[in-house]
Tab-separated table of N, CA and C in Angstrom:
chain	number	residue	atom	x	y	z
A	1	UNK	N	0.833	-1.194	0.000
A	1	UNK	CA	0.000	0.000	0.000
A	1	UNK	C	0.871	1.248	0.000
A	2	UNK	N	1.959	1.204	0.755
A	2	UNK	CA	2.839	2.369	0.792
A	2	UNK	C	2.368	3.414	1.768
A	3	UNK	N	2.015	4.585	1.252
A	3	UNK	CA	1.611	5.710	2.090
A	3	UNK	C	0.273	5.446	2.782
A	4	UNK	N	0.166	5.844	4.040
A	4	UNK	CA	-1.067	5.640	4.799
A	4	UNK	C	-2.188	6.525	4.257
A	5	UNK	N	-3.401	6.014	4.342
A	5	UNK	CA	-4.595	6.768	3.958
A	5	UNK	C	-5.331	7.159	5.229
A	6	UNK	N	-5.881	8.375	5.256
A	6	UNK	CA	-6.613	8.842	6.427
A	6	UNK	C	-8.001	9.316	6.005
A	7	UNK	N	-8.992	8.888	6.769
A	7	UNK	CA	-10.378	9.307	6.546
A	7	UNK	C	-10.894	9.918	7.833
A	8	UNK	N	-11.657	11.031	7.710
A	8	UNK	CA	-12.202	11.707	8.891
A	8	UNK	C	-13.721	11.823	8.774
A	9	UNK	N	-14.371	11.647	9.912
A	9	UNK	CA	-15.831	11.710	9.949
A	9	UNK	C	-16.275	12.512	11.162
A	10	UNK	N	-17.321	13.314	10.976
A	10	UNK	CA	-17.959	14.021	12.082
A	10	UNK	C	-19.256	13.290	12.386
A	11	UNK	N	-19.426	12.906	13.645
A	11	UNK	CA	-20.604	12.163	14.067
A	11	UNK	C	-21.540	13.115	14.806
A	12	UNK	N	-22.796	13.166	14.366
A	12	UNK	CA	-23.788	14.021	15.011
A	12	UNK	C	-24.382	13.302	16.214
A	13	UNK	N	-24.551	14.029	17.297
A	13	UNK	CA	-25.156	13.454	18.493
A	13	UNK	C	-26.652	13.309	18.349
A	14	UNK	N	-27.211	12.275	18.954
A	14	UNK	CA	-28.657	12.016	18.980
A	14	UNK	C	-29.285	11.858	17.602
A	15	UNK	N	-28.495	11.608	16.552
A	15	UNK	CA	-29.044	11.404	15.210
A	15	UNK	C	-28.929	9.921	14.853
A	16	UNK	N	-29.919	9.146	15.298
A	16	UNK	CA	-29.882	7.704	15.069
A	16	UNK	C	-30.145	7.340	13.610
A	17	UNK	N	-30.732	8.264	12.834
A	17	UNK	CA	-30.997	7.966	11.423
A	17	UNK	C	-29.700	7.904	10.624
A	18	UNK	N	-28.677	8.646	11.042
A	18	UNK	CA	-27.409	8.672	10.316
A	18	UNK	C	-26.317	7.855	11.009
A	19	UNK	N	-26.611	7.348	12.203
A	19	UNK	CA	-25.631	6.546	12.940
A	19	UNK	C	-25.273	5.310	12.122
A	20	UNK	N	-24.001	5.078	11.958
A	20	UNK	CA	-23.545	3.939	11.173
A	20	UNK	C	-23.035	4.317	9.796
A	21	UNK	N	-23.280	5.555	9.377
A	21	UNK	CA	-22.823	5.979	8.047
A	21	UNK	C	-21.297	5.985	7.932
A	22	UNK	N	-20.602	6.422	8.976
A	22	UNK	CA	-19.138	6.484	8.925
A	22	UNK	C	-18.549	5.082	8.835
A	23	UNK	N	-19.038	4.158	9.684
A	23	UNK	CA	-18.496	2.791	9.650
A	23	UNK	C	-18.823	2.115	8.327
A	24	UNK	N	-19.968	2.396	7.772
A	24	UNK	CA	-20.333	1.841	6.464
A	24	UNK	C	-19.416	2.388	5.373
A	25	UNK	N	-19.105	3.666	5.438
A	25	UNK	CA	-18.198	4.290	4.476
A	25	UNK	C	-16.804	3.663	4.551
A	26	UNK	N	-16.306	3.468	5.776
A	26	UNK	CA	-14.982	2.867	5.957
A	26	UNK	C	-14.989	1.436	5.428
A	27	UNK	N	-16.044	0.703	5.717
A	27	UNK	CA	-16.161	-0.685	5.240
A	27	UNK	C	-16.038	-0.720	3.709
A	28	UNK	N	-16.751	0.172	3.038
A	28	UNK	CA	-16.701	0.216	1.571
A	28	UNK	C	-15.312	0.598	1.057
A	29	UNK	N	-14.664	1.546	1.722
A	29	UNK	CA	-13.314	1.964	1.308
A	29	UNK	C	-12.310	0.820	1.479
A	30	UNK	N	-12.435	0.073	2.577
A	30	UNK	CA	-11.520	-1.044	2.814
A	30	UNK	C	-11.746	-2.157	1.780
A	31	UNK	N	-13.007	-2.353	1.388
A	31	UNK	CA	-13.302	-3.333	0.330
A	31	UNK	C	-12.639	-2.907	-0.979
A	32	UNK	N	-12.734	-1.616	-1.303
A	32	UNK	CA	-12.116	-1.094	-2.528
A	32	UNK	C	-10.606	-1.272	-2.517
A	33	UNK	N	-10.008	-1.217	-1.311
A	33	UNK	CA	-8.564	-1.407	-1.189
A	33	UNK	C	-8.173	-2.882	-1.256
A	34	UNK	N	-9.182	-3.764	-1.257
A	34	UNK	CA	-8.925	-5.188	-1.390
A	34	UNK	C	-8.413	-5.853	-0.119
A	35	UNK	N	-8.746	-5.274	1.035
A	35	UNK	CA	-8.284	-5.861	2.297
A	35	UNK	C	-9.069	-7.131	2.628
A	36	UNK	N	-8.481	-7.953	3.480
A	36	UNK	CA	-9.068	-9.211	3.904
A	36	UNK	C	-10.446	-8.983	4.526
A	37	UNK	N	-11.402	-9.824	4.176
A	37	UNK	CA	-12.777	-9.643	4.650
A	37	UNK	C	-12.892	-9.736	6.171
A	38	UNK	N	-12.036	-10.539	6.816
A	38	UNK	CA	-12.068	-10.640	8.272
A	38	UNK	C	-11.620	-9.329	8.922
A	39	UNK	N	-10.597	-8.712	8.357
A	39	UNK	CA	-10.123	-7.406	8.837
A	39	UNK	C	-11.233	-6.371	8.663
A	40	UNK	N	-11.856	-6.363	7.512
A	40	UNK	CA	-12.929	-5.404	7.228
A	40	UNK	C	-14.082	-5.586	8.213
A	41	UNK	N	-14.453	-6.826	8.482
A	41	UNK	CA	-15.561	-7.122	9.403
A	41	UNK	C	-15.240	-6.607	10.802
A	42	UNK	N	-14.031	-6.865	11.280
A	42	UNK	CA	-13.625	-6.409	12.618
A	42	UNK	C	-13.674	-4.890	12.712
A	43	UNK	N	-13.106	-4.215	11.724
A	43	UNK	CA	-13.091	-2.744	11.716
A	43	UNK	C	-14.518	-2.204	11.696
A	44	UNK	N	-15.369	-2.763	10.826
A	44	UNK	CA	-16.740	-2.266	10.684
A	44	UNK	C	-17.525	-2.425	11.990
A	45	UNK	N	-17.377	-3.581	12.644
A	45	UNK	CA	-18.114	-3.816	13.892
A	45	UNK	C	-17.618	-2.877	14.992
A	46	UNK	N	-16.306	-2.829	15.182
A	46	UNK	CA	-15.739	-1.994	16.255
A	46	UNK	C	-16.084	-0.521	16.046
A	47	UNK	N	-15.959	-0.065	14.805
A	47	UNK	CA	-16.223	1.345	14.533
A	47	UNK	C	-17.714	1.660	14.679
A	48	UNK	N	-18.575	0.757	14.235
A	48	UNK	CA	-20.020	0.974	14.380
A	48	UNK	C	-20.397	1.101	15.859
A	49	UNK	N	-19.873	0.192	16.683
A	49	UNK	CA	-20.175	0.241	18.117
A	49	UNK	C	-19.722	1.571	18.717
A	50	UNK	N	-18.530	2.020	18.335
A	50	UNK	CA	-18.026	3.296	18.829
A	50	UNK	C	-18.847	4.476	18.348
A	51	UNK	N	-19.240	4.400	17.085
A	51	UNK	CA	-20.059	5.460	16.487
A	51	UNK	C	-21.398	5.573	17.224
A	52	UNK	N	-22.035	4.443	17.491
A	52	UNK	CA	-23.306	4.450	18.215
A	52	UNK	C	-23.113	5.002	19.630
A	53	UNK	N	-22.024	4.609	20.300
A	53	UNK	CA	-21.745	5.150	21.636
A	53	UNK	C	-21.625	6.663	21.600
A	54	UNK	N	-20.989	7.190	20.558
A	54	UNK	CA	-20.839	8.643	20.441
A	54	UNK	C	-22.200	9.318	20.297
A	55	UNK	N	-23.094	8.703	19.549
A	55	UNK	CA	-24.435	9.263	19.347
A	55	UNK	C	-25.231	9.208	20.651
A	56	UNK	N	-25.174	8.059	21.334
A	56	UNK	CA	-25.969	7.867	22.550
A	56	UNK	C	-25.464	8.721	23.715
A	57	UNK	N	-24.162	8.679	23.958
A	57	UNK	CA	-23.632	9.195	25.218
A	57	UNK	C	-22.902	10.538	25.137
A	58	UNK	N	-22.410	10.921	23.960
A	58	UNK	CA	-21.451	12.027	23.919
A	58	UNK	C	-21.835	13.175	23.001
A	59	UNK	N	-23.065	13.193	22.512
A	59	UNK	CA	-23.477	14.244	21.575
A	59	UNK	C	-22.555	14.301	20.363
A	60	UNK	N	-22.130	13.114	19.902
A	60	UNK	CA	-21.310	13.039	18.691
A	60	UNK	C	-19.831	13.202	18.968
A	61	UNK	N	-19.082	13.424	17.888
A	61	UNK	CA	-17.641	13.578	18.009
A	61	UNK	C	-16.971	13.415	16.661
A	62	UNK	N	-15.691	13.124	16.691
A	62	UNK	CA	-14.892	12.977	15.466
A	62	UNK	C	-14.255	11.591	15.433
A	63	UNK	N	-14.242	10.991	14.248
A	63	UNK	CA	-13.559	9.712	14.066
A	63	UNK	C	-12.510	9.899	12.975
A	64	UNK	N	-11.289	9.483	13.286
A	64	UNK	CA	-10.209	9.494	12.304
A	64	UNK	C	-9.753	8.055	12.109
A	65	UNK	N	-9.751	7.617	10.856
A	65	UNK	CA	-9.340	6.259	10.522
A	65	UNK	C	-8.094	6.350	9.653
A	66	UNK	N	-7.038	5.648	10.062
A	66	UNK	CA	-5.797	5.622	9.289
A	66	UNK	C	-5.536	4.189	8.853
A	67	UNK	N	-5.370	4.013	7.550
A	67	UNK	CA	-5.096	2.702	6.975
A	67	UNK	C	-3.628	2.685	6.562
A	68	UNK	N	-2.852	1.805	7.196
A	68	UNK	CA	-1.431	1.674	6.894
A	68	UNK	C	-1.123	0.207	6.622
A	69	UNK	N	0.093	-0.068	6.209
A	69	UNK	CA	0.488	-1.449	5.915
A	69	UNK	C	0.335	-2.356	7.131
A	70	UNK	N	0.588	-1.827	8.322
A	70	UNK	CA	0.560	-2.640	9.543
A	70	UNK	C	-0.848	-2.875	10.077
A	71	UNK	N	-1.777	-1.974	9.760
A	71	UNK	CA	-3.132	-2.130	10.277
A	71	UNK	C	-3.961	-0.879	10.131
A	72	UNK	N	-5.162	-0.960	10.659
A	72	UNK	CA	-6.120	0.137	10.597
A	72	UNK	C	-6.287	0.672	12.008
A	73	UNK	N	-6.064	1.977	12.164
A	73	UNK	CA	-6.209	2.627	13.465
A	73	UNK	C	-7.424	3.538	13.411
A	74	UNK	N	-8.287	3.409	14.418
A	74	UNK	CA	-9.483	4.243	14.529
A	74	UNK	C	-9.378	5.044	15.815
A	75	UNK	N	-9.462	6.355	15.704
A	75	UNK	CA	-9.450	7.227	16.878
A	75	UNK	C	-10.811	7.903	16.952
A	76	UNK	N	-11.547	7.612	18.010
A	76	UNK	CA	-12.874	8.170	18.223
A	76	UNK	C	-12.781	9.153	19.372
A	77	UNK	N	-12.977	10.427	19.091
A	77	UNK	CA	-12.809	11.477	20.100
A	77	UNK	C	-14.107	12.258	20.269
A	78	UNK	N	-14.506	12.429	21.524
A	78	UNK	CA	-15.717	13.204	21.793
A	78	UNK	C	-15.477	14.172	22.943
A	79	UNK	N	-16.409	15.091	23.112
A	79	UNK	CA	-16.353	16.038	24.223
A	79	UNK	C	-17.546	15.802	25.145
A	80	UNK	N	-17.913	14.532	25.278
A	80	UNK	CA	-19.046	14.153	26.119
A	80	UNK	C	-18.706	14.176	27.590
A	81	UNK	N	-19.536	13.518	28.402
A	81	UNK	CA	-19.395	13.576	29.861
A	81	UNK	C	-18.227	12.765	30.421
A	82	UNK	N	-17.612	11.920	29.600
A	82	UNK	CA	-16.564	11.031	30.100
A	82	UNK	C	-17.174	9.768	30.675
A	83	UNK	N	-16.340	8.782	30.956
A	83	UNK	CA	-16.796	7.498	31.491
A	83	UNK	C	-16.340	7.415	32.956
A	84	UNK	N	-17.288	7.470	33.913
A	84	UNK	CA	-16.910	7.487	35.326
A	84	UNK	C	-16.140	6.247	35.773
A	85	UNK	N	-16.535	5.068	35.289
A	85	UNK	CA	-15.909	3.820	35.721
A	85	UNK	C	-15.691	2.940	34.495
A	86	UNK	N	-14.501	3.011	33.920
A	86	UNK	CA	-14.201	2.273	32.686
A	86	UNK	C	-14.361	0.770	32.905
A	87	UNK	N	-13.911	0.271	34.049
A	87	UNK	CA	-14.043	-1.152	34.343
A	87	UNK	C	-15.487	-1.617	34.300
A	88	UNK	N	-16.359	-0.837	34.903
A	88	UNK	CA	-17.783	-1.167	34.898
A	88	UNK	C	-18.354	-1.052	33.487
A	89	UNK	N	-17.950	-0.014	32.762
A	89	UNK	CA	-18.436	0.199	31.393
A	89	UNK	C	-18.009	-0.923	30.459
A	90	UNK	N	-16.912	-1.606	30.780
A	90	UNK	CA	-16.422	-2.712	29.955
A	90	UNK	C	-17.176	-4.014	30.209
A	91	UNK	N	-18.022	-4.047	31.233
A	91	UNK	CA	-18.786	-5.268	31.532
A	91	UNK	C	-19.960	-5.400	30.569
A	92	UNK	N	-20.092	-6.592	29.984
A	92	UNK	CA	-21.205	-6.839	29.063
A	92	UNK	C	-22.527	-6.604	29.781
A	93	UNK	N	-23.409	-5.843	29.125
A	93	UNK	CA	-24.734	-5.587	29.682
A	93	UNK	C	-24.839	-4.326	30.525
A	94	UNK	N	-23.704	-3.739	30.913
A	94	UNK	CA	-23.738	-2.501	31.695
A	94	UNK	C	-23.985	-1.337	30.748
A	95	UNK	N	-24.970	-0.511	31.049
A	95	UNK	CA	-25.281	0.618	30.176
A	95	UNK	C	-25.888	1.755	30.970
A	96	UNK	N	-25.568	2.969	30.553
A	96	UNK	CA	-26.195	4.156	31.133
A	96	UNK	C	-27.144	4.810	30.122
A	97	UNK	N	-27.480	4.071	29.057
A	97	UNK	CA	-28.362	4.623	28.014
A	97	UNK	C	-29.752	4.912	28.586
A	98	UNK	N	-30.337	6.016	28.122
A	98	UNK	CA	-31.678	6.413	28.546
A	98	UNK	C	-32.724	5.427	28.007
A	99	UNK	N	-33.873	5.387	28.651
A	99	UNK	CA	-34.953	4.464	28.267
A	99	UNK	C	-35.371	4.655	26.811
A	100	UNK	N	-35.445	5.910	26.351
A	100	UNK	CA	-35.872	6.137	24.954
A	100	UNK	C	-34.849	5.608	23.961
A	101	UNK	N	-33.573	5.626	24.341
A	101	UNK	CA	-32.513	5.063	23.486
A	101	UNK	C	-32.664	3.549	23.434
A	102	UNK	N	-32.935	2.941	24.582
A	102	UNK	CA	-33.128	1.485	24.643
A	102	UNK	C	-34.348	1.063	23.829
A	103	UNK	N	-35.386	1.908	23.831
A	103	UNK	CA	-36.608	1.577	23.090
A	103	UNK	C	-36.347	1.548	21.580
A	104	UNK	N	-35.281	2.208	21.138
A	104	UNK	CA	-34.893	2.189	19.726
A	104	UNK	C	-34.029	0.968	19.391
A	105	UNK	N	-33.706	0.184	20.413
A	105	UNK	CA	-32.895	-1.016	20.190
A	105	UNK	C	-31.414	-0.812	20.427
A	106	UNK	N	-31.041	0.321	20.996
A	106	UNK	CA	-29.640	0.621	21.292
A	106	UNK	C	-29.431	0.595	22.803
A	107	UNK	N	-28.168	0.686	23.228
A	107	UNK	CA	-27.883	0.820	24.648
A	107	UNK	C	-27.963	-0.468	25.445
A	108	UNK	N	-27.620	-1.599	24.810
A	108	UNK	CA	-27.681	-2.894	25.493
A	108	UNK	C	-26.435	-3.182	26.332
A	109	UNK	N	-25.461	-2.263	26.309
A	109	UNK	CA	-24.260	-2.464	27.109
A	109	UNK	C	-23.244	-3.393	26.466
A	110	UNK	N	-23.261	-3.496	25.146
A	110	UNK	CA	-22.311	-4.356	24.438
A	110	UNK	C	-21.308	-3.552	23.613
A	111	UNK	N	-21.450	-2.232	23.585
A	111	UNK	CA	-20.594	-1.398	22.743
A	111	UNK	C	-19.117	-1.540	23.042
A	112	UNK	N	-18.706	-1.151	24.242
A	112	UNK	CA	-17.280	-1.235	24.593
A	112	UNK	C	-16.755	-2.682	24.594
A	113	UNK	N	-17.505	-3.645	25.164
A	113	UNK	CA	-17.010	-5.025	25.091
A	113	UNK	C	-16.806	-5.504	23.646
A	114	UNK	N	-17.722	-5.169	22.759
A	114	UNK	CA	-17.562	-5.572	21.356
A	114	UNK	C	-16.404	-4.838	20.684
A	115	UNK	N	-16.198	-3.585	21.047
A	115	UNK	CA	-15.074	-2.836	20.481
A	115	UNK	C	-13.759	-3.524	20.853
A	116	UNK	N	-13.647	-3.960	22.097
A	116	UNK	CA	-12.441	-4.654	22.547
A	116	UNK	C	-12.316	-6.025	21.875
A	117	UNK	N	-13.441	-6.726	21.776
A	117	UNK	CA	-13.454	-8.083	21.207
A	117	UNK	C	-12.990	-8.100	19.746
A	118	UNK	N	-13.363	-7.077	18.981
A	118	UNK	CA	-13.094	-7.079	17.544
A	118	UNK	C	-11.853	-6.288	17.138
A	119	UNK	N	-11.052	-5.851	18.117
A	119	UNK	CA	-9.820	-5.134	17.787
A	119	UNK	C	-8.629	-5.837	18.426
A	120	UNK	N	-7.456	-5.553	17.896
A	120	UNK	CA	-6.231	-6.135	18.436
A	120	UNK	C	-5.655	-5.280	19.557
A	121	UNK	N	-5.936	-3.989	19.515
A	121	UNK	CA	-5.515	-3.063	20.568
A	121	UNK	C	-6.657	-2.084	20.809
A	122	UNK	N	-6.861	-1.717	22.082
A	122	UNK	CA	-7.854	-0.686	22.391
A	122	UNK	C	-7.407	0.053	23.641
A	123	UNK	N	-7.422	1.363	23.546
A	123	UNK	CA	-7.061	2.211	24.676
A	123	UNK	C	-8.164	3.243	24.878
A	124	UNK	N	-8.584	3.412	26.134
A	124	UNK	CA	-9.617	4.391	26.475
A	124	UNK	C	-8.984	5.478	27.329
A	125	UNK	N	-9.047	6.711	26.854
A	125	UNK	CA	-8.602	7.877	27.625
A	125	UNK	C	-9.841	8.726	27.880
A	126	UNK	N	-10.203	8.872	29.146
A	126	UNK	CA	-11.431	9.595	29.461
A	126	UNK	C	-11.213	10.545	30.627
A	127	UNK	N	-11.829	11.713	30.540
A	127	UNK	CA	-11.771	12.711	31.606
A	127	UNK	C	-13.205	13.167	31.860
A	128	UNK	N	-13.659	13.021	33.090
A	128	UNK	CA	-15.027	13.405	33.445
A	128	UNK	C	-15.234	14.887	33.128
A	129	UNK	N	-16.322	15.172	32.411
A	129	UNK	CA	-16.669	16.538	32.048
A	129	UNK	C	-15.917	17.075	30.844
A	130	UNK	N	-14.970	16.325	30.317
A	130	UNK	CA	-14.166	16.801	29.176
A	130	UNK	C	-14.357	15.934	27.932
A	131	UNK	N	-14.498	14.618	28.120
A	131	UNK	CA	-14.693	13.758	26.968
A	131	UNK	C	-13.855	12.491	27.009
A	132	UNK	N	-13.997	11.711	25.956
A	132	UNK	CA	-13.347	10.412	25.853
A	132	UNK	C	-12.721	10.260	24.485
A	133	UNK	N	-11.531	9.698	24.464
A	133	UNK	CA	-10.887	9.326	23.204
A	133	UNK	C	-10.566	7.834	23.285
A	134	UNK	N	-11.082	7.102	22.326
A	134	UNK	CA	-10.821	5.660	22.246
A	134	UNK	C	-9.994	5.415	20.986
A	135	UNK	N	-8.855	4.757	21.167
A	135	UNK	CA	-7.990	4.406	20.050
A	135	UNK	C	-8.007	2.893	19.897
A	136	UNK	N	-8.376	2.442	18.700
A	136	UNK	CA	-8.463	1.016	18.424
A	136	UNK	C	-7.599	0.688	17.202
A	137	UNK	N	-7.049	-0.521	17.199
A	137	UNK	CA	-6.241	-0.942	16.050
A	137	UNK	C	-6.586	-2.379	15.680
A	138	UNK	N	-6.724	-2.610	14.390
A	138	UNK	CA	-6.891	-3.955	13.845
A	138	UNK	C	-5.709	-4.197	12.939
A	139	UNK	N	-4.949	-5.251	13.230
A	139	UNK	CA	-3.775	-5.579	12.426
A	139	UNK	C	-4.189	-6.153	11.081
A	140	UNK	N	-3.365	-5.852	10.080
A	140	UNK	CA	-3.597	-6.423	8.738
A	140	UNK	C	-2.722	-7.658	8.612
């Protein structure tokens, strides 16, 4: 591949009609690059989960995806409320999603666990009242 490719997306908060557009776009771009379908699937799932979390909890944010020879790095940055207890948030089924969000079929508490499950590296940097940045990597 040579030079790394970078894609940037702005995620709107509370807009469930457009949630998933960024991960779908990345999935299509990775297919065009001819990457392995397993790599594409992992990236699409992890990024979708992160994108939905940004819509539900953080009033949106920015996603930067870098495709390099070694792997795909996704940086999801928001200025939301932060995650008070990362350990608790990583437990399957734990969610702080509002009832109306759950009624739409979101907020089941699988976002962060699935993000970790489908990536080779994941780091969460969060500051209460300032926001959260999650960096994920899937090796090629």
